[in-house]
Amino acid sequence: MIRSMTAYASAETASPAGNLACELRTVNHRYLEISPRMPDELRAHEGTLRERIAARLSRGKVDATVRLRSEARLAGDGLQLDSVLLAHLEELANGLGNRFPGMTTQFTELLRFPGVLQQADVDPEAMQAALLQVLDEALDALTATREREGDKLGQIIAGRLDAIETIVVDVRQWVPEIRAALRARLEARLADMRQPMEPGRLEQELVLQVTRIDVDEELDRLATHVAEARRVLKLAEPVGRRLDFLMQEFNREANTLGSKSVDARTTNAAVELKVLIEQMREQVQNIE
């Protein structure tokens, strides 16, 4: 199954330090580029996050945003008060109050004093486990979205391959008529010559002209590329680079077919081929 490189997914879970959320956004890119955004408390786990994403995705620009929202309460859960320090600050405030009667002390100001509020230690392994859990959930949703989009892209490409195959069949049917018309034109041209025609001249000229316009090899290669593209679309691995290479090969054969054309039908066929190939190439650029 092919995958698109464009998708979005998010997930949330509870962690020892609060609610943990992860958002993943991916767009097409030639290689895998991971850009994580995470709070300082989780920065130590950035390497692990990169490794987990790289194990699941092979191409695309990935924006990974991790948010941590603390839900700690003063009742011994996460945040704790240093009662000794708070009592000492209270004594100082009362003593200064006698010297400065207009001075007031707010409770929130006391909480801002360094050391009054203390964050309870969080087990790093537990935080990493929570981070990987929410990341895996987001990656699962992201992969499902990429596969759904990839299925649509595969259908579009398969339709273009069918159209290319039809053109190849049509051109094969036209080739005998084109050769016969070429022989007729050549006979008429030689007949108009006033000088006597050398023995075998018609056959020599005909062989030369037919060789120049021979497109059997290009048609065979186009048919081979169609079969290969259909095979690649069924692979269970990333196929974007393979398809991109095939698009170059398709385009080369279409250009050669157009350069050899001596008939309006084959000229139009070459143009239509290039249109179909360009449509496929645009879709392939978004395939992992």
GROMACS .gro file of C-alpha atoms in nm:
model
  288
    1MET     CA    1   0.000   0.000   0.000
    2ILE     CA    2   0.138   0.338  -0.095
    3ARG     CA    3   0.132   0.631   0.148
    4SER     CA    4   0.093   1.002   0.101
    5MET     CA    5   0.348   1.228   0.267
    6THR     CA    6   0.083   1.487   0.362
    7ALA     CA    7  -0.114   1.424   0.682
    8TYR     CA    8  -0.201   1.550   1.030
    9ALA     CA    9  -0.269   1.366   1.354
   10SER     CA   10  -0.281   1.433   1.728
   11ALA     CA   11  -0.311   1.241   2.053
   12GLU     CA   12  -0.326   1.307   2.427
   13THR     CA   13  -0.246   1.105   2.737
   14ALA     CA   14  -0.188   1.149   3.110
   15SER     CA   15   0.169   1.162   3.239
   16PRO     CA   16   0.329   1.188   3.584
   17ALA     CA   17   0.381   1.561   3.522
   18GLY     CA   18   0.040   1.641   3.373
   19ASN     CA   19  -0.151   1.613   3.049
   20LEU     CA   20   0.074   1.529   2.752
   21ALA     CA   21  -0.033   1.613   2.395
   22CYS     CA   22   0.139   1.540   2.064
   23GLU     CA   23   0.065   1.687   1.721
   24LEU     CA   24   0.223   1.561   1.398
   25ARG     CA   25   0.213   1.742   1.064
   26THR     CA   26   0.385   1.603   0.756
   27VAL     CA   27   0.437   1.736   0.404
   28ASN     CA   28   0.627   1.604   0.105
   29HIS     CA   29   1.006   1.618   0.113
   30ARG     CA   30   1.284   1.440  -0.070
   31TYR     CA   31   1.417   1.287   0.252
   32LEU     CA   32   1.301   1.245   0.613
   33GLU     CA   33   1.332   1.573   0.803
   34ILE     CA   34   1.211   1.583   1.165
   35SER     CA   35   1.152   1.917   1.340
   36PRO     CA   36   1.050   1.860   1.705
   37ARG     CA   37   0.905   2.128   1.932
   38MET     CA   38   0.884   2.027   2.296
   39PRO     CA   39   0.902   2.183   2.646
   40ASP     CA   40   1.235   2.203   2.824
   41GLU     CA   41   1.122   1.939   3.073
   42LEU     CA   42   1.112   1.683   2.790
   43ARG     CA   43   1.414   1.801   2.591
   44ALA     CA   44   1.622   1.510   2.723
   45HIS     CA   45   1.391   1.271   2.535
   46GLU     CA   46   1.425   1.441   2.196
   47GLY     CA   47   1.664   1.175   2.066
   48THR     CA   48   1.420   0.899   2.158
   49LEU     CA   49   1.137   1.087   1.987
   50ARG     CA   50   1.342   1.124   1.668
   51GLU     CA   51   1.432   0.755   1.666
   52ARG     CA   52   1.069   0.647   1.710
   53ILE     CA   53   0.949   0.870   1.425
   54ALA     CA   54   1.232   0.754   1.195
   55ALA     CA   55   1.136   0.392   1.265
   56ARG     CA   56   0.782   0.455   1.138
   57LEU     CA   57   0.832   0.707   0.856
   58SER     CA   58   1.085   0.705   0.573
   59ARG     CA   59   1.020   1.032   0.386
   60GLY     CA   60   0.859   1.369   0.444
   61LYS     CA   61   0.906   1.682   0.650
   62VAL     CA   62   0.768   1.609   0.997
   63ASP     CA   63   0.670   1.881   1.244
   64ALA     CA   64   0.632   1.715   1.584
   65THR     CA   65   0.488   1.936   1.859
   66VAL     CA   66   0.470   1.809   2.218
   67ARG     CA   67   0.285   2.005   2.486
   68LEU     CA   68   0.281   1.944   2.862
   69ARG     CA   69   0.003   2.097   3.072
   70SER     CA   70   0.056   2.054   3.444
   71GLU     CA   71  -0.252   1.968   3.648
   72ALA     CA   72  -0.069   1.943   3.977
   73ARG     CA   73  -0.239   2.048   4.299
   74LEU     CA   74  -0.092   2.178   4.624
   75ALA     CA   75  -0.223   1.875   4.812
   76GLY     CA   76   0.103   1.687   4.774
   77ASP     CA   77   0.052   1.616   4.404
   78GLY     CA   78   0.329   1.761   4.192
   79LEU     CA   79   0.372   2.099   4.368
   80GLN     CA   80   0.477   2.120   4.733
   81LEU     CA   81   0.519   2.407   4.983
   82ASP     CA   82   0.836   2.454   5.187
   83SER     CA   83   0.661   2.523   5.518
   84VAL     CA   84   0.982   2.610   5.704
   85LEU     CA   85   1.084   2.870   5.446
   86LEU     CA   86   0.730   3.011   5.435
   87ALA     CA   87   0.728   3.048   5.816
   88HIS     CA   88   1.062   3.226   5.807
   89LEU     CA   89   0.931   3.466   5.540
   90GLU     CA   90   0.625   3.528   5.758
   91GLU     CA   91   0.846   3.630   6.054
   92LEU     CA   92   1.044   3.864   5.831
   93ALA     CA   93   0.726   4.021   5.694
   94ASN     CA   94   0.585   4.077   6.044
   95GLY     CA   95   0.909   4.234   6.163
   96LEU     CA   96   0.932   4.465   5.868
   97GLY     CA   97   0.566   4.556   5.912
   98ASN     CA   98   0.646   4.732   6.240
   99ARG     CA   99   0.911   4.942   6.067
  100PHE     CA  100   0.709   5.005   5.751
  101PRO     CA  101   0.342   5.032   5.849
  102GLY     CA  102   0.230   5.095   5.490
  103MET     CA  103   0.388   4.776   5.357
  104THR     CA  104   0.159   4.491   5.257
  105THR     CA  105   0.250   4.136   5.164
  106GLN     CA  106   0.036   3.927   4.933
  107PHE     CA  107   0.022   3.550   4.948
  108THR     CA  108   0.093   3.522   4.574
  109GLU     CA  109   0.407   3.730   4.623
  110LEU     CA  110   0.532   3.485   4.882
  111LEU     CA  111   0.473   3.197   4.640
  112ARG     CA  112   0.702   3.364   4.385
  113PHE     CA  113   0.994   3.363   4.631
  114PRO     CA  114   1.252   3.103   4.517
  115GLY     CA  115   1.211   2.776   4.698
  116VAL     CA  116   0.865   2.833   4.847
  117LEU     CA  117   0.698   2.623   4.576
  118GLN     CA  118   0.882   2.307   4.482
  119GLN     CA  119   0.811   2.076   4.190
  120ALA     CA  120   0.801   1.715   4.291
  121ASP     CA  121   1.058   1.498   4.116
  122VAL     CA  122   0.922   1.307   3.817
  123ASP     CA  123   1.060   0.968   3.719
  124PRO     CA  124   1.238   1.021   3.381
  125GLU     CA  125   1.157   0.667   3.269
  126ALA     CA  126   0.789   0.718   3.344
  127MET     CA  127   0.789   1.044   3.147
  128GLN     CA  128   0.963   0.877   2.853
  129ALA     CA  129   0.710   0.594   2.858
  130ALA     CA  130   0.424   0.847   2.853
  131LEU     CA  131   0.589   1.042   2.573
  132LEU     CA  132   0.636   0.731   2.359
  133GLN     CA  133   0.279   0.623   2.428
  134VAL     CA  134   0.126   0.949   2.306
  135LEU     CA  135   0.371   0.960   2.016
  136ASP     CA  136   0.280   0.607   1.905
  137GLU     CA  137  -0.090   0.694   1.918
  138ALA     CA  138  -0.028   1.001   1.701
  139LEU     CA  139   0.189   0.799   1.462
  140ASP     CA  140  -0.080   0.532   1.430
  141ALA     CA  141  -0.337   0.796   1.337
  142LEU     CA  142  -0.092   0.968   1.104
  143THR     CA  143  -0.007   0.642   0.926
  144ALA     CA  144  -0.375   0.561   0.878
  145THR     CA  145  -0.432   0.904   0.723
  146ARG     CA  146  -0.128   0.871   0.496
  147GLU     CA  147  -0.248   0.531   0.380
  148ARG     CA  148  -0.597   0.659   0.301
  149GLU     CA  149  -0.452   0.949   0.104
  150GLY     CA  150  -0.204   0.713  -0.061
  151ASP     CA  151  -0.486   0.486  -0.174
  152LYS     CA  152  -0.648   0.782  -0.350
  153LEU     CA  153  -0.319   0.876  -0.516
  154GLY     CA  154  -0.272   0.515  -0.626
  155GLN     CA  155  -0.613   0.516  -0.792
  156ILE     CA  156  -0.529   0.836  -0.979
  157ILE     CA  157  -0.199   0.696  -1.101
  158ALA     CA  158  -0.358   0.365  -1.199
  159GLY     CA  159  -0.610   0.554  -1.411
  160ARG     CA  160  -0.332   0.740  -1.590
  161LEU     CA  161  -0.148   0.412  -1.651
  162ASP     CA  162  -0.460   0.268  -1.812
  163ALA     CA  163  -0.479   0.572  -2.040
  164ILE     CA  164  -0.111   0.534  -2.137
  165GLU     CA  165  -0.164   0.167  -2.214
  166THR     CA  166  -0.458   0.257  -2.440
  167ILE     CA  167  -0.242   0.508  -2.630
  168VAL     CA  168   0.032   0.249  -2.678
  169VAL     CA  169  -0.221   0.002  -2.822
  170ASP     CA  170  -0.362   0.268  -3.054
  171VAL     CA  171  -0.020   0.370  -3.186
  172ARG     CA  172   0.069   0.007  -3.255
  173GLN     CA  173  -0.244  -0.020  -3.468
  174TRP     CA  174  -0.156   0.299  -3.658
  175VAL     CA  175   0.202   0.202  -3.739
  176PRO     CA  176   0.122  -0.024  -4.041
  177GLU     CA  177  -0.101   0.249  -4.187
  178ILE     CA  178   0.169   0.512  -4.133
  179ARG     CA  179   0.429   0.295  -4.303
  180ALA     CA  180   0.197   0.231  -4.598
  181ALA     CA  181   0.127   0.602  -4.631
  182LEU     CA  182   0.499   0.675  -4.614
  183ARG     CA  183   0.565   0.427  -4.896
  184ALA     CA  184   0.292   0.585  -5.107
  185ARG     CA  185   0.437   0.934  -5.058
  186LEU     CA  186   0.784   0.813  -5.136
  187GLU     CA  187   0.668   0.638  -5.455
  188ALA     CA  188   0.490   0.954  -5.569
  189ARG     CA  189   0.797   1.165  -5.498
  190LEU     CA  190   1.028   0.933  -5.690
  191ALA     CA  191   0.777   0.910  -5.974
  192ASP     CA  192   0.792   1.286  -6.017
  193MET     CA  193   1.167   1.273  -6.069
  194ARG     CA  194   1.259   1.324  -6.435
  195GLN     CA  195   1.569   1.111  -6.415
  196PRO     CA  196   1.530   0.734  -6.435
  197MET     CA  197   1.515   0.571  -6.091
  198GLU     CA  198   1.799   0.340  -6.001
  199PRO     CA  199   1.708  -0.024  -5.937
  200GLY     CA  200   1.627  -0.077  -5.569
  201ARG     CA  201   1.618   0.298  -5.497
  202LEU     CA  202   1.261   0.282  -5.369
  203GLU     CA  203   1.341   0.000  -5.130
  204GLN     CA  204   1.652   0.178  -5.002
  205GLU     CA  205   1.469   0.502  -4.936
  206LEU     CA  206   1.179   0.318  -4.779
  207VAL     CA  207   1.406   0.125  -4.544
  208LEU     CA  208   1.584   0.446  -4.446
  209GLN     CA  209   1.262   0.636  -4.374
  210VAL     CA  210   1.098   0.347  -4.189
  211THR     CA  211   1.409   0.310  -3.972
  212ARG     CA  212   1.391   0.677  -3.880
  213ILE     CA  213   1.028   0.658  -3.775
  214ASP     CA  214   1.042   0.313  -3.614
  215VAL     CA  215   0.878   0.344  -3.271
  216ASP     CA  216   0.836  -0.024  -3.186
  217GLU     CA  217   1.113  -0.005  -2.928
  218GLU     CA  218   0.963   0.302  -2.760
  219LEU     CA  219   0.620   0.138  -2.749
  220ASP     CA  220   0.767  -0.177  -2.598
  221ARG     CA  221   0.946   0.023  -2.329
  222LEU     CA  222   0.632   0.221  -2.251
  223ALA     CA  223   0.439  -0.103  -2.206
  224THR     CA  224   0.719  -0.233  -1.981
  225HIS     CA  225   0.711   0.083  -1.771
  226VAL     CA  226   0.335   0.055  -1.730
  227ALA     CA  227   0.369  -0.303  -1.605
  228GLU     CA  228   0.651  -0.205  -1.368
  229ALA     CA  229   0.458   0.090  -1.228
  230ARG     CA  230   0.160  -0.134  -1.156
  231ARG     CA  231   0.390  -0.381  -0.979
  232VAL     CA  232   0.550  -0.107  -0.770
  233LEU     CA  233   0.211   0.028  -0.663
  234LYS     CA  234   0.138  -0.307  -0.499
  235LEU     CA  235   0.458  -0.322  -0.292
  236ALA     CA  236   0.431  -0.300   0.087
  237GLU     CA  237   0.729  -0.065   0.116
  238PRO     CA  238   0.785   0.305   0.039
  239VAL     CA  239   0.775   0.340  -0.341
  240GLY     CA  240   0.794   0.715  -0.403
  241ARG     CA  241   1.153   0.718  -0.527
  242ARG     CA  242   1.095   0.421  -0.758
  243LEU     CA  243   0.791   0.584  -0.910
  244ASP     CA  244   0.978   0.911  -0.950
  245PHE     CA  245   1.247   0.731  -1.150
  246LEU     CA  246   0.981   0.561  -1.364
  247MET     CA  247   0.827   0.899  -1.444
  248GLN     CA  248   1.162   1.007  -1.591
  249GLU     CA  249   1.172   0.694  -1.806
  250PHE     CA  250   0.812   0.747  -1.920
  251ASN     CA  251   0.895   1.103  -2.020
  252ARG     CA  252   1.202   0.996  -2.217
  253GLU     CA  253   1.003   0.751  -2.429
  254ALA     CA  254   0.725   1.006  -2.489
  255ASN     CA  255   0.982   1.262  -2.610
  256THR     CA  256   1.140   1.009  -2.846
  257LEU     CA  257   0.800   0.906  -2.979
  258GLY     CA  258   0.719   1.269  -3.054
  259SER     CA  259   1.052   1.332  -3.227
  260LYS     CA  260   0.999   1.035  -3.460
  261SER     CA  261   0.642   1.122  -3.549
  262VAL     CA  262   0.550   1.181  -3.914
  263ASP     CA  263   0.177   1.154  -3.860
  264ALA     CA  264  -0.068   1.384  -3.680
  265ARG     CA  265  -0.209   1.094  -3.482
  266THR     CA  266   0.124   0.991  -3.331
  267THR     CA  267   0.212   1.356  -3.265
  268ASN     CA  268  -0.111   1.401  -3.072
  269ALA     CA  269  -0.048   1.072  -2.895
  270ALA     CA  270   0.296   1.191  -2.782
  271VAL     CA  271   0.147   1.515  -2.649
  272GLU     CA  272  -0.125   1.327  -2.462
  273LEU     CA  273   0.137   1.093  -2.318
  274LYS     CA  274   0.335   1.386  -2.181
  275VAL     CA  275   0.022   1.533  -2.024
  276LEU     CA  276  -0.060   1.202  -1.854
  277ILE     CA  277   0.299   1.155  -1.737
  278GLU     CA  278   0.309   1.506  -1.591
  279GLN     CA  279  -0.017   1.439  -1.406
  280MET     CA  280   0.132   1.122  -1.260
  281ARG     CA  281   0.456   1.297  -1.170
  282GLU     CA  282   0.267   1.560  -0.969
  283GLN     CA  283   0.100   1.287  -0.767
  284VAL     CA  284   0.419   1.085  -0.725
  285GLN     CA  285   0.591   1.387  -0.564
  286ASN     CA  286   0.360   1.337  -0.266
  287ILE     CA  287   0.414   0.962  -0.225
  288GLU     CA  288   0.639   0.833   0.052
   0.00000   0.00000   0.00000
